[in-house]
Tab-separated table of C-alpha atoms in Angstrom:
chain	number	residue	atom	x	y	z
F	1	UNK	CA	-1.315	-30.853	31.952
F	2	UNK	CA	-1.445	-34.306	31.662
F	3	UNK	CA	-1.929	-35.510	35.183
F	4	UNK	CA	-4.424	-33.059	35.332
F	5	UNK	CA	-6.385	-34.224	32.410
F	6	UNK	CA	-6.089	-37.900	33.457
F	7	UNK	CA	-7.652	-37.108	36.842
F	8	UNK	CA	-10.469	-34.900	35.912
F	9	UNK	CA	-11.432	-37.821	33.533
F	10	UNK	CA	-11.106	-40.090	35.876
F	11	UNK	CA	-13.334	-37.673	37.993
F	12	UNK	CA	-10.537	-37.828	41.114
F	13	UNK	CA	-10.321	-34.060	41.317
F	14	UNK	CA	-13.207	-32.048	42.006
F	15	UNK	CA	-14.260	-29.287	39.569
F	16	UNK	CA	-13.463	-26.136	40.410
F	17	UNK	CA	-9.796	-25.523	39.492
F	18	UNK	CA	-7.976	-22.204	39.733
F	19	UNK	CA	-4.491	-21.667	38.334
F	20	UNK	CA	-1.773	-19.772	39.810
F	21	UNK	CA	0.630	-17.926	37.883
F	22	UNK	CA	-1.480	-18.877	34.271
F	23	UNK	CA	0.813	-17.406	31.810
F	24	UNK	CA	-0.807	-18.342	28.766
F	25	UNK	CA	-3.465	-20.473	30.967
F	26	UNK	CA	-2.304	-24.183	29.052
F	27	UNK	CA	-3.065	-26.078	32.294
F	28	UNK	CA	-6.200	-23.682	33.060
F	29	UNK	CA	-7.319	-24.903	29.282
F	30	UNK	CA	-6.824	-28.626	29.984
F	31	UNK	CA	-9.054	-28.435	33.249
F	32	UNK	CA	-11.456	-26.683	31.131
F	33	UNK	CA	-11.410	-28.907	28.517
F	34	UNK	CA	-11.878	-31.584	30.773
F	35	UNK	CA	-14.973	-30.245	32.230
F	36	UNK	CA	-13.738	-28.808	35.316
F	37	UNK	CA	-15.053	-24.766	36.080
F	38	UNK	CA	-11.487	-22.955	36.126
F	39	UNK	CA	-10.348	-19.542	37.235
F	40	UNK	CA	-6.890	-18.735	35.356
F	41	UNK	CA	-4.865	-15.894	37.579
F	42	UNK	CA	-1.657	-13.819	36.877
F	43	UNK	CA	-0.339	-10.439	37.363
F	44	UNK	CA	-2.708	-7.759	35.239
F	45	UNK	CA	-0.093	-7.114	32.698
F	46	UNK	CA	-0.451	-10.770	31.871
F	47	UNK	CA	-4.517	-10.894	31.233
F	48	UNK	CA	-4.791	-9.277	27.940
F	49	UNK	CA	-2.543	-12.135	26.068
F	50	UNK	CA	-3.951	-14.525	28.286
F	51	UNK	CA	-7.596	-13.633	27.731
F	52	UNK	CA	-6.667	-13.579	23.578
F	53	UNK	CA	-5.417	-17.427	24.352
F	54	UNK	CA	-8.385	-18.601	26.044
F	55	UNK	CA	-10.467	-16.890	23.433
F	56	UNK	CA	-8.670	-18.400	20.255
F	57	UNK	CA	-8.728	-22.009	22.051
F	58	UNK	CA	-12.601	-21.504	22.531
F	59	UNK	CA	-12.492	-22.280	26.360
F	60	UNK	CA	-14.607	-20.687	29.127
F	61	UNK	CA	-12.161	-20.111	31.646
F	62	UNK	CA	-12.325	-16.860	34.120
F	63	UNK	CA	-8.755	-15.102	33.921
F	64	UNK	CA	-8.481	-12.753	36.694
F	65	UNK	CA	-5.113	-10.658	38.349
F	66	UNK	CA	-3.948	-11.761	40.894
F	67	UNK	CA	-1.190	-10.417	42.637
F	68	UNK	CA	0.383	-13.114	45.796
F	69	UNK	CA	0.336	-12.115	48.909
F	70	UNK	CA	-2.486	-9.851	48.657
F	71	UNK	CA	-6.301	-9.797	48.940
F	72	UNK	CA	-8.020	-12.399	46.409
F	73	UNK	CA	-11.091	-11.885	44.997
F	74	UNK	CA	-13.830	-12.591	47.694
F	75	UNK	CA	-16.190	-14.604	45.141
F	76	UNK	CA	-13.496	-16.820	45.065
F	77	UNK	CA	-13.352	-17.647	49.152
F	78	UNK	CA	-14.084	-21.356	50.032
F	79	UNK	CA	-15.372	-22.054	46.349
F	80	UNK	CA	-12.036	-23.737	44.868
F	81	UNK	CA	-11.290	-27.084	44.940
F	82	UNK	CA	-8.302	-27.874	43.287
F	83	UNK	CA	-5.037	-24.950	43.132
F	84	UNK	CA	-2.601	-25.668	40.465
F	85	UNK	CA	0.575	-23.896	39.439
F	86	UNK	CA	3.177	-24.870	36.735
F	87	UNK	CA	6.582	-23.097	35.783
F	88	UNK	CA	4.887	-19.994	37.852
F	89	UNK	CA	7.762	-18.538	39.261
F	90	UNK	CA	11.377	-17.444	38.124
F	91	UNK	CA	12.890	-16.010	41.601
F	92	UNK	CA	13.015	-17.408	44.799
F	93	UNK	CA	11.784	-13.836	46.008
F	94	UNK	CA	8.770	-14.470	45.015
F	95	UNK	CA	8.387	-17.717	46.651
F	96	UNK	CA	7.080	-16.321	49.833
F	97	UNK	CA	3.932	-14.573	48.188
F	98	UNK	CA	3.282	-17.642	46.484
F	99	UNK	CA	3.203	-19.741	49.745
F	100	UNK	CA	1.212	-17.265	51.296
F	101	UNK	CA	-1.419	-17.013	48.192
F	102	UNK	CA	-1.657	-21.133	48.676
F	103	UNK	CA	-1.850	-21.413	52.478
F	104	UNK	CA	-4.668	-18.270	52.092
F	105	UNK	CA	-6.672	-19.755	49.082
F	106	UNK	CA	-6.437	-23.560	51.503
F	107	UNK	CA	-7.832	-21.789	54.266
F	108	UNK	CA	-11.307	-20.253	53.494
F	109	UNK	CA	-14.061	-20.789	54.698
């Protein structure tokens, strides 16, 4: 969350951020925070704790599910800038649907 807060002030990334794998959506907060427009994503069983967070830290941050490897949300196609991801994944299962989310969400159009 650091880097990511030193180069959205330095204005280096661009501004729309969404997070992979949000958890509790720290790094989604820091973008937002730092002025970036961020889209926080995890599996649905995730949103309701993760939408309390965002609330109680008074950030505007879209949390959506997201499940990799399948469809993302179409308002989402060729409008994101910047994917990050931190501690998102405990099995190396899941890194497949993960690689397939990124290389999707890279190539929109």
């Amino acid at each position: 969350s650091v880097l990511i807060e030193d180069r959205l002030r330095a204005k280096v990334l661009p501004t729309k951020v969404l997070e992979l794998g949000s958890g509790l959506g720290l790094c989604s907060m820091v973008a937002s925070h730092c002025g970036a427009e961020v889209v926080a994503t995890d599996l649905e069983s995730v949103l309701v704790p993760l939408r309390k967070n965002l609330a109680a830290n008074c950030v505007e941050v879209e949390a959506l599910a997201l499940e990799w490897g399948t469809e993302f949300p179409s308002h989402l196609r060729g409008s994101i800038d910047v994917v990050v991801a931190s501690d998102c994944t405990y099995f190396k299962e899941q890194i497949p649907a993960l690689v397939c989310t990124i290389l999707a969400l890279s190539h929109t159009a």
